[in-house]
Each structure stands twice: as structure tokens, then as C-alpha cells.
mmCIF file of C-alpha atoms in Angstrom:
data_model
loop_
_atom_site.group_PDB
_atom_site.id
_atom_site.type_symbol
_atom_site.label_atom_id
_atom_site.label_comp_id
_atom_site.label_asym_id
_atom_site.label_seq_id
_atom_site.Cartn_x
_atom_site.Cartn_y
_atom_site.Cartn_z
ATOM 1 C CA MET A 650 -13.277 -10.353 27.580
ATOM 2 C CA LYS A 651 -16.508 -8.737 25.883
ATOM 3 C CA THR A 652 -16.811 -6.856 22.740
ATOM 4 C CA GLY A 653 -17.716 -3.659 24.411
ATOM 5 C CA GLU A 654 -15.503 -4.122 27.571
ATOM 6 C CA LEU A 655 -12.352 -4.264 24.473
ATOM 7 C CA ILE A 656 -13.576 -0.991 23.044
ATOM 8 C CA ARG A 657 -13.623 0.970 26.103
ATOM 9 C CA GLU A 658 -9.581 -0.361 26.989
ATOM 10 C CA LEU A 659 -8.911 0.594 23.617
ATOM 11 C CA ARG A 660 -9.964 4.112 23.662
ATOM 12 C CA ASN A 661 -8.870 4.980 27.089
ATOM 13 C CA ALA A 662 -5.552 3.582 25.986
ATOM 14 C CA ARG A 663 -5.116 6.096 23.139
ATOM 15 C CA GLY A 664 -7.071 8.941 26.462
ATOM 16 C CA TRP A 665 -9.542 9.103 23.736
ATOM 17 C CA SER A 666 -13.318 9.360 25.138
ATOM 18 C CA GLN A 667 -15.923 7.867 23.536
ATOM 19 C CA ALA A 668 -16.615 11.554 21.419
ATOM 20 C CA ARG A 669 -13.252 11.157 20.138
ATOM 21 C CA LEU A 670 -14.100 7.829 18.961
ATOM 22 C CA ALA A 671 -17.529 9.239 17.755
ATOM 23 C CA ASP A 672 -15.352 11.863 15.229
ATOM 24 C CA GLU A 673 -13.006 9.480 14.055
ATOM 25 C CA LEU A 674 -14.827 6.051 13.148
ATOM 26 C CA THR A 675 -17.546 9.321 11.734
ATOM 27 C CA LYS A 676 -14.234 10.931 9.457
ATOM 28 C CA VAL A 677 -12.861 6.996 8.757
ATOM 29 C CA SER A 678 -16.359 5.825 7.317
ATOM 30 C CA GLY A 679 -17.944 8.834 6.290
ATOM 31 C CA ALA A 680 -21.606 7.438 8.090
ATOM 32 C CA ASN A 681 -22.455 9.315 11.053
ATOM 33 C CA ILE A 682 -22.160 7.795 14.392
ATOM 34 C CA THR A 683 -22.709 9.555 18.286
ATOM 35 C CA ARG A 684 -21.179 9.428 21.808
ATOM 36 C CA GLU A 685 -24.351 8.511 22.908
ATOM 37 C CA TYR A 686 -24.258 4.872 20.608
ATOM 38 C CA ILE A 687 -21.025 4.423 21.422
ATOM 39 C CA SER A 688 -21.834 4.335 25.279
ATOM 40 C CA ARG A 689 -25.638 3.080 25.024
ATOM 41 C CA ARG A 690 -25.480 0.037 22.677
ATOM 42 C CA TRP A 691 -22.233 -0.440 22.790
ATOM 43 C CA GLU A 692 -20.182 -0.210 25.593
ATOM 44 C CA SER A 693 -23.147 -0.750 27.469
ATOM 45 C CA GLY A 694 -22.949 -4.828 25.988
ATOM 46 C CA LYS A 695 -26.114 -4.825 24.340
ATOM 47 C CA CYS A 696 -25.242 -5.076 21.338
ATOM 48 C CA LYS A 697 -22.042 -5.807 19.024
ATOM 49 C CA PRO A 698 -20.426 -3.289 15.797
ATOM 50 C CA SER A 699 -21.748 -4.916 12.448
ATOM 51 C CA ALA A 700 -19.473 -5.966 9.677
ATOM 52 C CA PHE A 701 -19.297 -2.531 8.840
ATOM 53 C CA TRP A 702 -18.766 0.064 11.970
ATOM 54 C CA LEU A 703 -15.804 -3.054 12.863
ATOM 55 C CA ARG A 704 -14.234 -2.344 9.418
ATOM 56 C CA HIS A 705 -13.600 0.681 10.527
ATOM 57 C CA LEU A 706 -12.836 -0.207 14.416
ATOM 58 C CA VAL A 707 -9.668 -1.687 12.653
ATOM 59 C CA THR A 708 -8.804 0.920 11.182
ATOM 60 C CA VAL A 709 -8.998 3.854 13.827
ATOM 61 C CA LEU A 710 -8.443 1.433 17.048
ATOM 62 C CA ASP A 711 -5.339 -0.316 14.873
ATOM 63 C CA VAL A 712 -6.288 -4.015 16.026
ATOM 64 C CA PRO A 713 -6.731 -6.616 13.532
ATOM 65 C CA LEU A 714 -10.571 -7.834 12.411
ATOM 66 C CA ALA A 715 -9.367 -11.665 13.677
ATOM 67 C CA VAL A 716 -9.177 -9.460 17.957
ATOM 68 C CA TRP A 717 -12.840 -8.475 17.170
ATOM 69 C CA GLU A 718 -14.034 -11.392 15.859
ATOM 70 C CA SER A 719 -12.531 -13.633 18.844
ATOM 71 C CA GLU A 720 -11.697 -13.543 21.984
ATOM 72 C CA VAL A 721 -8.766 -14.577 20.802
ATOM 73 C CA ASN A 722 -6.494 -13.582 24.368
ATOM 74 C CA ARG A 723 -7.607 -10.056 24.526
ATOM 75 C CA ARG A 724 -5.833 -9.046 27.493
ATOM 76 C CA GLN A 725 -2.637 -10.040 25.839
ATOM 77 C CA LEU A 726 -3.456 -7.773 23.980
ATOM 78 C CA LEU A 727 -3.897 -4.409 26.134
ATOM 79 C CA ALA A 728 -0.975 -5.185 28.497
ATOM 80 C CA SER A 729 1.265 -5.323 25.143
ATOM 81 C CA VAL A 730 -0.614 -1.420 25.063
ATOM 82 C CA ALA A 731 2.419 1.549 24.997
ATOM 83 C CA ALA A 732 1.479 4.975 24.561
ATOM 84 C CA THR A 733 -1.303 5.429 21.853
ATOM 85 C CA THR A 734 0.301 2.963 19.605
ATOM 86 C CA ILE A 735 -1.458 -0.741 19.900
ATOM 87 C CA ALA A 736 1.337 -3.581 19.297
ATOM 88 C CA PRO A 737 -0.682 -6.659 18.614
ATOM 89 C CA VAL A 738 1.120 -9.682 19.877
ATOM 90 C CA VAL A 739 1.111 -10.904 16.037
ATOM 91 C CA ALA A 740 3.955 -13.292 16.139
ATOM 92 C CA ASN A 741 2.639 -14.831 19.444
ATOM 93 C CA ASP A 742 -0.802 -16.141 20.633
ATOM 94 C CA LEU A 743 -2.707 -14.147 18.477
ATOM 95 C CA LEU A 744 -1.421 -16.239 15.713
ATOM 96 C CA ALA A 745 -1.439 -19.627 17.029
ATOM 97 C CA GLU A 746 -4.577 -19.198 18.056
ATOM 98 C CA GLY A 747 -6.678 -17.718 15.762
ATOM 99 C CA PHE A 748 -4.816 -19.553 13.518
ATOM 100 C CA ALA A 749 -4.142 -23.181 13.841
ATOM 101 C CA ALA A 750 -8.076 -24.183 12.773
ATOM 102 C CA ARG A 751 -7.281 -22.786 9.112
ATOM 103 C CA LEU A 752 -4.077 -24.122 9.424
ATOM 104 C CA ALA A 753 -4.643 -27.486 10.670
ATOM 105 C CA GLY A 754 -6.301 -27.675 7.546
ATOM 106 C CA ARG A 755 -3.546 -26.713 5.434
ATOM 107 C CA GLY A 756 -5.070 -23.592 5.315
ATOM 108 C CA PRO A 757 -6.959 -21.464 1.625
ATOM 109 C CA SER A 758 -5.960 -23.220 -2.004
ATOM 110 C CA VAL A 759 -3.530 -22.637 -4.505
ATOM 111 C CA ASP A 760 -6.723 -20.918 -6.402
ATOM 112 C CA SER A 761 -7.863 -19.594 -2.844
ATOM 113 C CA TRP A 762 -4.608 -17.286 -2.304
ATOM 114 C CA GLU A 763 -4.458 -15.976 -6.272
ATOM 115 C CA ASN A 764 -7.719 -15.243 -5.858
ATOM 116 C CA ARG A 765 -6.984 -12.875 -2.638
ATOM 117 C CA LEU A 766 -3.581 -11.592 -4.535
ATOM 118 C CA VAL A 767 -7.045 -10.651 -7.004
ATOM 119 C CA GLY A 768 -7.750 -8.837 -4.342
ATOM 120 C CA TYR A 769 -5.301 -6.912 -2.820
ATOM 121 C CA GLY A 770 -4.683 -5.723 -6.274
ATOM 122 C CA ALA A 771 -7.441 -3.733 -5.754
ATOM 123 C CA ASP A 772 -7.818 -2.591 -2.719
ATOM 124 C CA TYR A 773 -3.885 -1.781 -2.706
ATOM 125 C CA MET A 774 -5.382 1.189 -4.858
ATOM 126 C CA SER A 775 -8.025 2.928 -2.699
ATOM 127 C CA MET A 776 -6.992 2.162 1.219
ATOM 128 C CA GLY A 777 -4.268 3.026 3.301
ATOM 129 C CA ALA A 778 -1.170 1.749 3.849
ATOM 130 C CA ALA A 779 -1.636 0.825 7.275
ATOM 131 C CA GLU A 780 -5.062 -1.622 6.987
ATOM 132 C CA ILE A 781 -3.154 -3.607 4.000
ATOM 133 C CA GLN A 782 -0.269 -3.592 6.323
ATOM 134 C CA ARG A 783 -2.304 -5.098 8.881
ATOM 135 C CA ARG A 784 -4.465 -8.021 6.688
ATOM 136 C CA LEU A 785 -0.661 -9.033 4.610
ATOM 137 C CA ALA A 786 0.437 -9.844 7.932
ATOM 138 C CA VAL A 787 -1.576 -12.351 9.320
ATOM 139 C CA ASP A 788 -1.751 -13.536 5.698
ATOM 140 C CA LEU A 789 1.536 -13.743 5.396
ATOM 141 C CA ALA A 790 1.456 -16.191 8.780
ATOM 142 C CA VAL A 791 -0.425 -17.934 7.054
ATOM 143 C CA ILE A 792 0.953 -19.092 3.535
ATOM 144 C CA GLN A 793 4.978 -19.530 5.018
ATOM 145 C CA GLN A 794 2.710 -22.470 5.934
ATOM 146 C CA GLN A 795 2.067 -23.798 3.198
ATOM 147 C CA CYS A 796 5.160 -22.510 0.142
ATOM 148 C CA ASP A 797 5.558 -26.353 -0.931
ATOM 149 C CA GLN A 798 4.817 -25.857 -4.897
ATOM 150 C CA PRO A 799 5.946 -23.040 -7.340
ATOM 151 C CA ARG A 800 2.231 -21.845 -7.599
ATOM 152 C CA MET A 801 2.468 -20.770 -3.487
ATOM 153 C CA TRP A 802 5.226 -19.595 -3.770
ATOM 154 C CA ALA A 803 3.960 -17.406 -6.502
ATOM 155 C CA ALA A 804 1.616 -16.678 -5.118
ATOM 156 C CA ALA A 805 3.245 -15.310 -2.102
ATOM 157 C CA ALA A 806 6.139 -13.445 -3.681
ATOM 158 C CA LYS A 807 3.530 -10.844 -4.431
ATOM 159 C CA LEU A 808 1.879 -10.534 -1.386
ATOM 160 C CA MET A 809 5.487 -9.865 0.369
ATOM 161 C CA THR A 810 6.823 -7.651 -2.462
ATOM 162 C CA LEU A 811 2.498 -5.731 -1.925
ATOM 163 C CA TYR A 812 3.742 -5.596 2.073
ATOM 164 C CA ALA A 813 6.871 -4.121 1.625
ATOM 165 C CA LYS A 814 5.298 -1.461 -0.448
ATOM 166 C CA THR A 815 3.789 -0.883 2.900
ATOM 167 C CA PHE A 816 7.221 0.442 4.852
ATOM 168 C CA PRO A 817 8.619 3.740 3.357
ATOM 169 C CA GLY A 818 11.869 2.834 1.221
ATOM 170 C CA SER A 819 13.764 5.783 2.909
ATOM 171 C CA ASP A 820 13.251 3.131 6.122
ATOM 172 C CA GLY A 821 16.701 1.763 4.749
ATOM 173 C CA THR A 822 15.492 -2.133 6.589
ATOM 174 C CA LYS A 823 12.675 -3.194 6.156
ATOM 175 C CA ALA A 824 10.968 -2.564 2.988
ATOM 176 C CA VAL A 825 14.812 -3.536 1.231
ATOM 177 C CA THR A 826 14.907 -6.810 3.596
ATOM 178 C CA TRP A 827 10.796 -7.554 2.378
ATOM 179 C CA TYR A 828 12.229 -7.194 -1.898
ATOM 180 C CA GLN A 829 14.444 -8.796 -1.472
ATOM 181 C CA MET A 830 13.041 -11.956 0.680
ATOM 182 C CA ALA A 831 9.806 -11.457 -2.054
ATOM 183 C CA THR A 832 12.858 -12.367 -4.991
ATOM 184 C CA ASP A 833 13.649 -15.259 -3.302
ATOM 185 C CA ALA A 834 10.323 -16.126 -2.374
ATOM 186 C CA ALA A 835 9.874 -15.759 -6.499
ATOM 187 C CA ASP A 836 13.341 -17.956 -7.674
ATOM 188 C CA ALA A 837 12.107 -20.717 -5.791
ATOM 189 C CA SER A 838 8.958 -20.734 -7.408
ATOM 190 C CA GLY A 839 10.898 -20.911 -11.342
ATOM 191 C CA ASP A 840 8.250 -18.621 -13.339
ATOM 192 C CA VAL A 841 10.135 -16.499 -15.148
ATOM 193 C CA THR A 842 7.203 -13.846 -15.330
ATOM 194 C CA THR A 843 6.685 -13.998 -11.521
ATOM 195 C CA ARG A 844 10.732 -13.766 -10.678
ATOM 196 C CA VAL A 845 10.588 -10.230 -13.638
ATOM 197 C CA TRP A 846 7.621 -8.399 -12.169
ATOM 198 C CA VAL A 847 8.965 -8.484 -7.985
ATOM 199 C CA ARG A 848 12.033 -7.216 -9.484
ATOM 200 C CA GLY A 849 10.044 -4.609 -11.683
ATOM 201 C CA ARG A 850 7.801 -3.658 -8.240
ATOM 202 C CA ALA A 851 10.082 -3.106 -6.154
ATOM 203 C CA ALA A 852 12.431 -0.892 -8.483
ATOM 204 C CA ILE A 853 10.072 1.339 -9.474
ATOM 205 C CA ALA A 854 8.395 1.201 -5.976
ATOM 206 C CA LEU A 855 12.227 2.078 -4.644
ATOM 207 C CA GLY A 856 12.715 5.074 -7.801
ATOM 208 C CA TYR A 857 8.544 6.637 -7.510
ATOM 209 C CA GLU A 858 9.949 7.309 -3.927
ATOM 210 C CA GLY A 859 13.127 8.541 -4.492
ATOM 211 C CA ALA A 860 14.955 5.466 -1.740
ATOM 212 C CA ALA A 861 17.338 2.970 -1.448
ATOM 213 C CA LEU A 862 18.536 4.012 -5.424
ATOM 214 C CA PRO A 863 21.355 1.597 -6.046
ATOM 215 C CA VAL A 864 18.987 -1.240 -4.628
ATOM 216 C CA ALA A 865 16.610 0.171 -6.999
ATOM 217 C CA ASP A 866 18.621 0.089 -9.448
ATOM 218 C CA ARG A 867 20.024 -3.499 -8.794
ATOM 219 C CA PHE A 868 16.617 -5.122 -8.946
ATOM 220 C CA ALA A 869 15.643 -3.319 -11.872
ATOM 221 C CA ASP A 870 18.642 -4.653 -14.166
ATOM 222 C CA GLU A 871 18.369 -8.255 -12.584
ATOM 223 C CA ALA A 872 14.562 -7.746 -14.020
ATOM 224 C CA LEU A 873 15.624 -6.681 -17.435
ATOM 225 C CA ALA A 874 18.642 -10.268 -18.006
ATOM 226 C CA ILE A 875 15.899 -12.595 -16.726
ATOM 227 C CA SER A 876 14.057 -12.341 -20.479
ATOM 228 C CA GLU A 877 13.550 -9.404 -23.228
ATOM 229 C CA ARG A 878 10.402 -11.196 -23.292
ATOM 230 C CA PRO A 879 7.676 -7.789 -23.275
ATOM 231 C CA SER A 880 6.357 -8.140 -19.619
ATOM 232 C CA LEU A 881 4.731 -5.276 -16.985
ATOM 233 C CA GLY A 882 7.503 -6.542 -14.466
ATOM 234 C CA ARG A 883 9.829 -5.922 -17.410
ATOM 235 C CA LEU A 884 8.090 -1.848 -17.851
ATOM 236 C CA ASN A 885 7.918 -1.439 -14.763
ATOM 237 C CA ALA A 886 12.219 -2.072 -14.128
ATOM 238 C CA ILE A 887 13.574 -0.057 -16.905
ATOM 239 C CA TYR A 888 10.161 3.387 -15.251
ATOM 240 C CA GLY A 889 12.592 2.488 -12.105
ATOM 241 C CA LYS A 890 15.728 2.741 -13.848
ATOM 242 C CA ALA A 891 14.703 6.252 -15.594
ATOM 243 C CA HIS A 892 13.311 7.381 -11.742
ATOM 244 C CA THR A 893 16.737 6.373 -10.670
ATOM 245 C CA ALA A 894 18.896 8.163 -12.913
ATOM 246 C CA ALA A 895 16.968 11.269 -13.122
ATOM 247 C CA LEU A 896 17.062 11.605 -9.378
ATOM 248 C CA ARG A 897 21.533 11.527 -10.141
ATOM 249 C CA GLY A 898 20.785 13.705 -12.356
ATOM 250 C CA ASP A 899 21.879 11.590 -16.033
ATOM 251 C CA VAL A 900 19.172 13.483 -17.944
ATOM 252 C CA SER A 901 19.954 11.435 -20.846
ATOM 253 C CA THR A 902 20.166 8.069 -19.566
ATOM 254 C CA ALA A 903 16.475 9.276 -18.404
ATOM 255 C CA ARG A 904 14.888 10.476 -21.390
ATOM 256 C CA ALA A 905 16.446 7.091 -23.515
ATOM 257 C CA LEU A 906 14.329 5.022 -20.760
ATOM 258 C CA ASP A 907 11.096 6.944 -21.470
ATOM 259 C CA LEU A 908 11.696 6.470 -24.105
ATOM 260 C CA GLU A 909 12.121 3.296 -24.083
ATOM 261 C CA GLY A 910 9.382 2.357 -21.906
ATOM 262 C CA ARG A 911 6.971 4.698 -23.611
ATOM 263 C CA ARG A 912 7.584 0.971 -26.042
ATOM 264 C CA MET A 913 7.508 -1.633 -23.750
ATOM 265 C CA PHE A 914 4.298 0.001 -23.457
ATOM 266 C CA ASP A 915 2.612 -0.382 -26.453
ATOM 267 C CA GLN A 916 3.966 -4.123 -25.667
ATOM 268 C CA ALA A 917 2.426 -5.564 -22.682
ATOM 269 C CA GLY A 918 0.109 -2.680 -20.577
ATOM 270 C CA SER A 919 -2.605 -2.956 -19.111
ATOM 271 C CA ASP A 920 -6.397 -2.504 -20.336
ATOM 272 C CA GLU A 921 -7.316 -3.819 -15.801
ATOM 273 C CA GLN A 922 -7.249 0.142 -14.507
ATOM 274 C CA THR A 923 -7.668 -0.844 -10.603
ATOM 275 C CA SER A 924 -5.374 -3.347 -9.737
ATOM 276 C CA ASP A 925 -1.083 -2.561 -7.786
ATOM 277 C CA TYR A 926 -0.958 -5.383 -10.466
ATOM 278 C CA ALA A 927 -1.717 -3.458 -13.397
ATOM 279 C CA VAL A 928 0.159 -0.202 -15.362
ATOM 280 C CA PRO A 929 -2.934 0.910 -17.508
ATOM 281 C CA TRP A 930 -2.279 4.100 -19.515
ATOM 282 C CA TRP A 931 -3.334 6.502 -16.194
ATOM 283 C CA ARG A 932 -0.683 4.765 -14.343
ATOM 284 C CA LEU A 933 2.374 4.539 -16.976
ATOM 285 C CA GLY A 934 1.196 8.481 -16.918
ATOM 286 C CA VAL A 935 2.139 9.250 -14.073
ATOM 287 C CA PHE A 936 5.371 7.746 -13.939
ATOM 288 C CA ARG A 937 6.049 9.877 -17.054
ATOM 289 C CA SER A 938 4.896 13.144 -14.727
ATOM 290 C CA LEU A 939 7.178 12.395 -11.642
ATOM 291 C CA LEU A 940 9.531 11.972 -14.204
ATOM 292 C CA ALA A 941 9.084 14.369 -16.283
ATOM 293 C CA ALA A 942 8.494 17.320 -13.194
ATOM 294 C CA ARG A 943 12.509 15.612 -11.744
ATOM 295 C CA LEU A 944 14.041 16.023 -14.609
ATOM 296 C CA GLY A 945 12.361 19.748 -15.023
ATOM 297 C CA ASP A 946 10.970 19.146 -18.612
ATOM 298 C CA GLU A 947 7.519 20.526 -18.253
ATOM 299 C CA ALA A 948 5.629 20.576 -21.033
ATOM 300 C CA SER A 949 6.321 16.736 -21.018
ATOM 301 C CA ALA A 950 4.911 16.760 -17.330
ATOM 302 C CA VAL A 951 1.864 18.765 -17.825
ATOM 303 C CA ASP A 952 1.138 16.277 -20.923
ATOM 304 C CA ALA A 953 1.373 12.658 -18.860
ATOM 305 C CA GLN A 954 -0.405 14.875 -16.495
ATOM 306 C CA ASP A 955 -3.712 15.808 -19.148
ATOM 307 C CA SER A 956 -3.992 12.425 -20.499
ATOM 308 C CA SER A 957 -3.325 10.719 -17.175
ATOM 309 C CA ARG A 958 -6.476 12.823 -14.987
ATOM 310 C CA ARG A 959 -8.571 11.701 -17.986
ATOM 311 C CA GLU A 960 -8.069 8.419 -17.953
ATOM 312 C CA LEU A 961 -7.403 8.068 -14.291
ATOM 313 C CA PRO A 962 -11.108 5.989 -12.407
ATOM 314 C CA ALA A 963 -12.454 8.369 -10.041
ATOM 315 C CA THR A 964 -12.840 6.382 -7.791
ATOM 316 C CA LEU A 965 -8.600 6.723 -7.353
ATOM 317 C CA PRO A 966 -8.593 9.846 -5.857
ATOM 318 C CA ARG A 967 -5.068 9.013 -3.891
ATOM 319 C CA PHE A 968 -3.284 8.954 -7.989
ATOM 320 C CA ALA A 969 -4.888 12.796 -8.650
ATOM 321 C CA THR A 970 -3.878 13.425 -5.798
ATOM 322 C CA HIS A 971 0.287 12.244 -7.004
ATOM 323 C CA LEU A 972 -0.204 14.117 -10.320
ATOM 324 C CA GLU A 973 -0.874 17.832 -8.093
ATOM 325 C CA MET A 974 1.323 17.473 -5.904
ATOM 326 C CA HIS A 975 4.261 16.798 -9.784
ATOM 327 C CA ARG A 976 2.784 20.307 -9.980
ATOM 328 C CA GLY A 977 3.742 21.320 -6.908
ATOM 329 C CA LEU A 978 7.444 20.251 -7.457
ATOM 330 C CA MET A 979 7.296 21.266 -11.138
ATOM 331 C CA LEU A 980 7.384 25.363 -9.779
ATOM 332 C CA VAL A 981 9.909 24.017 -7.215
ATOM 333 C CA ARG A 982 12.057 23.256 -9.652
ATOM 334 C CA ALA A 983 11.434 25.762 -11.325
ATOM 335 C CA GLY A 984 12.303 28.198 -8.891
ATOM 336 C CA ASP A 985 9.166 29.268 -6.613
ATOM 337 C CA ARG A 986 9.695 27.240 -3.449
ATOM 338 C CA ASP A 987 6.831 28.400 -1.677
ATOM 339 C CA GLY A 988 4.439 28.281 -4.088
ATOM 340 C CA GLY A 989 5.157 24.886 -5.117
ATOM 341 C CA ILE A 990 5.678 23.450 -1.608
ATOM 342 C CA ALA A 991 2.137 25.430 -0.603
ATOM 343 C CA TYR A 992 0.621 24.250 -4.038
ATOM 344 C CA ALA A 993 1.633 20.210 -2.966
ATOM 345 C CA GLN A 994 0.368 20.926 0.616
ATOM 346 C CA ALA A 995 -2.615 21.717 -0.601
ATOM 347 C CA ALA A 996 -3.705 18.316 -2.605
ATOM 348 C CA LEU A 997 -2.058 16.361 0.318
ATOM 349 C CA ASP A 998 -3.902 18.419 2.680
ATOM 350 C CA ALA A 999 -7.697 17.554 0.401
ATOM 351 C CA LEU A 1000 -6.958 14.339 0.277
ATOM 352 C CA PRO A 1001 -8.828 12.097 3.202
ATOM 353 C CA PRO A 1002 -6.239 11.218 5.556
ATOM 354 C CA GLU A 1003 -7.342 7.415 5.405
ATOM 355 C CA LYS A 1004 -5.957 7.388 1.853
ATOM 356 C CA HIS A 1005 -2.940 8.864 2.712
ATOM 357 C CA SER A 1006 0.351 6.439 1.762
ATOM 358 C CA LEU A 1007 3.939 6.730 2.767
ATOM 359 C CA THR A 1008 4.888 7.224 -0.818
ATOM 360 C CA LEU A 1009 2.376 10.683 -0.274
ATOM 361 C CA ARG A 1010 4.692 11.312 2.471
ATOM 362 C CA MET A 1011 8.217 10.464 1.520
ATOM 363 C CA LEU A 1012 7.260 12.889 -1.976
ATOM 364 C CA MET A 1013 6.208 15.645 -0.308
ATOM 365 C CA GLN A 1014 9.176 14.932 2.230
ATOM 366 C CA GLU A 1015 10.821 15.633 -2.154
ATOM 367 C CA ILE A 1016 9.182 18.868 -2.225
ATOM 368 C CA THR A 1017 10.307 20.077 0.430
ATOM 369 C CA ALA A 1018 13.605 19.060 0.409
#
């Protein structure tokens, strides 16, 4: 099946016209494309989409890049279409055929995986969860074949932790299961820093989302018990516990943990500004902003929001949306429910849909509850 035929079939599977596909691509890419171009250039078979447009076709049609770049079982892919949801047979022919060559050579080296982690850390901060999830699913299928040494287990653990973050913690199964597997992989690495970081990242992710609070506490307690050495993992664990305490109404514990967390940041905070594997000053402010809003401490919340906003990189608008939605939660906690919901919804609506995250949606649910 040619690329043009695939575009037409996937478009038709969603019930989209060529004009609708053009509109979706324009919204996601920020570049203009017309119905005529799709019809006369792509679907006619005169030319294939460029790398730029392939990246955005991945997003709007929800099909992995590997499918666009090769002839891997496209007919079987189309057979898996149900309603408007595309379900690629990732675990079967796509992986078997699409990645056989990579696995035959034992796949990327440990150094390559560690470099890839750096890229994922940056990409997660600005890209949507769906696209990150698709990419990670492919890489996890490859790296699982290579986990035969401690450094490879450490890289896999960090990939798995990020993959878990692409599922809502309120799901009750997927996110928690992947976080648990990530901790097992971290333990297999034998690296203390990785073992603490994976557990701390799971704790702050679940605590911030307000999901699976007993699990968040368990991961945090495990992280804190493994090592007392100052680290980002320990910092994340402290704030994970602070958020679970705030959500349970334990104000004194939440405040004590916030104070401990600020001291830990002085020892372990990051200079790196745009990675999910880092906690710079502005990100600490995001943690503290939501914590103070949950505690009904308006003065502390506003101070955290203002200090965070001053250093937040302009390239990360999603986190500016977090801060604005925290203000909405403050209004709700202060008694202005309608005003707070409207404020938070306006902030969310101002962010392009492809930049939305599961965490923002869960925050909106908390505000409207």
C-alpha cells in the first residue's frame, strides 16, 4: 500500500474529508496546508509527505512513525481500525517486522539509550502525552530485549517511569503497574540514585495528580528509606508526600514537608531548566503553588506562582497553564466556585489542545469536583 493510499484510508476511517485533515494538520503544525495539496500531491501519489508533515500526520491520525516510514503491514494496521480509534498491532507484526533489523544487531548501545533519555526529558515538557506514549512504546519494546547489564536496566527504568506518566494516575491500573515495574527495573540496576529517583518521580506524579494516594505514599516512603543523601529523587518524594498529606487534610504534615522540601532543593535543585528529569526553581514553584492552593494558603500560593512565572521558560506554556489553573483552584477553595472553574477553564482553553496533558485534565476535574 502506497503512502497516499494509507492517508486516504486512515482519513476515511475517521470519517474525515480532505478539508478536515487539512484543518487538523494546520492546527497541530502551525503551518498552512490545503485540501487541494493533500488531494493532488499526497493522495494522488505524486509525492510523499516531507519529514515535517509526517511528524504531524503521526499526531493527527494516531499512527506510529514506523508505519509511515516503511511498508510494515499496512493492510493489517487498517484491519485494526475501530470507529475513530486507530489501534496499531504494535505487539505483533509491526514490532516483529519493523524492528527485527535493529534487534538483530542488539539494538542501540547503552550510551545511545542514555542520550535518548536526555531527548525524552526535554520532549516531555512540551509535547503531548499521546505522541510521547507512542514513541516510548516502540523504544520499550526494543530495550526490553537488551536488559542484560545494570546501566541498561537503569535506562529502561527511566523510560518506564516516563511511560507511566502518560497514563492517568486515576486509571488505577496502568500508571501504577508501570511505576511498579519501573521500580523493579531500577532495583535490577543496583544504582541507588536511579532507585530513589524512580520512586520519587512516581510519588510526585501521583501526589500532584491527586491519584492513588496510598501508592504515592508507599513510593515516597521507599525512596526516603533507600538513601538519606540529597537528590532529586528525594526532593520529588518529599513533595509527593506533601501533596498526599494536603489532600487528606493533614495541614501540619504538609507544611512540615514543604519546609523540608525547600531545604532539600537548596542541596539538590537543578540548573537544567527544560527536562522532566530536572527540578529547577520554577518547577519547585509549580509544586508549591498547587500545594499551597490545596491548603487554602493564598499568600504562599501567589508567592510561589509569581516566583515560578519569573523564571519559567517561554518555551513551556503548559506549565504556565498549570499556574493559572492553580489560581482557579484557589478561588474555588475561597468559596467562588463558579468563578474559579471559569478561570481555570479559560486558562486550559487558551493552551493549544495538542499541548494538553493528562495532569491538566485531572487538575480540571479536581477544580470542578
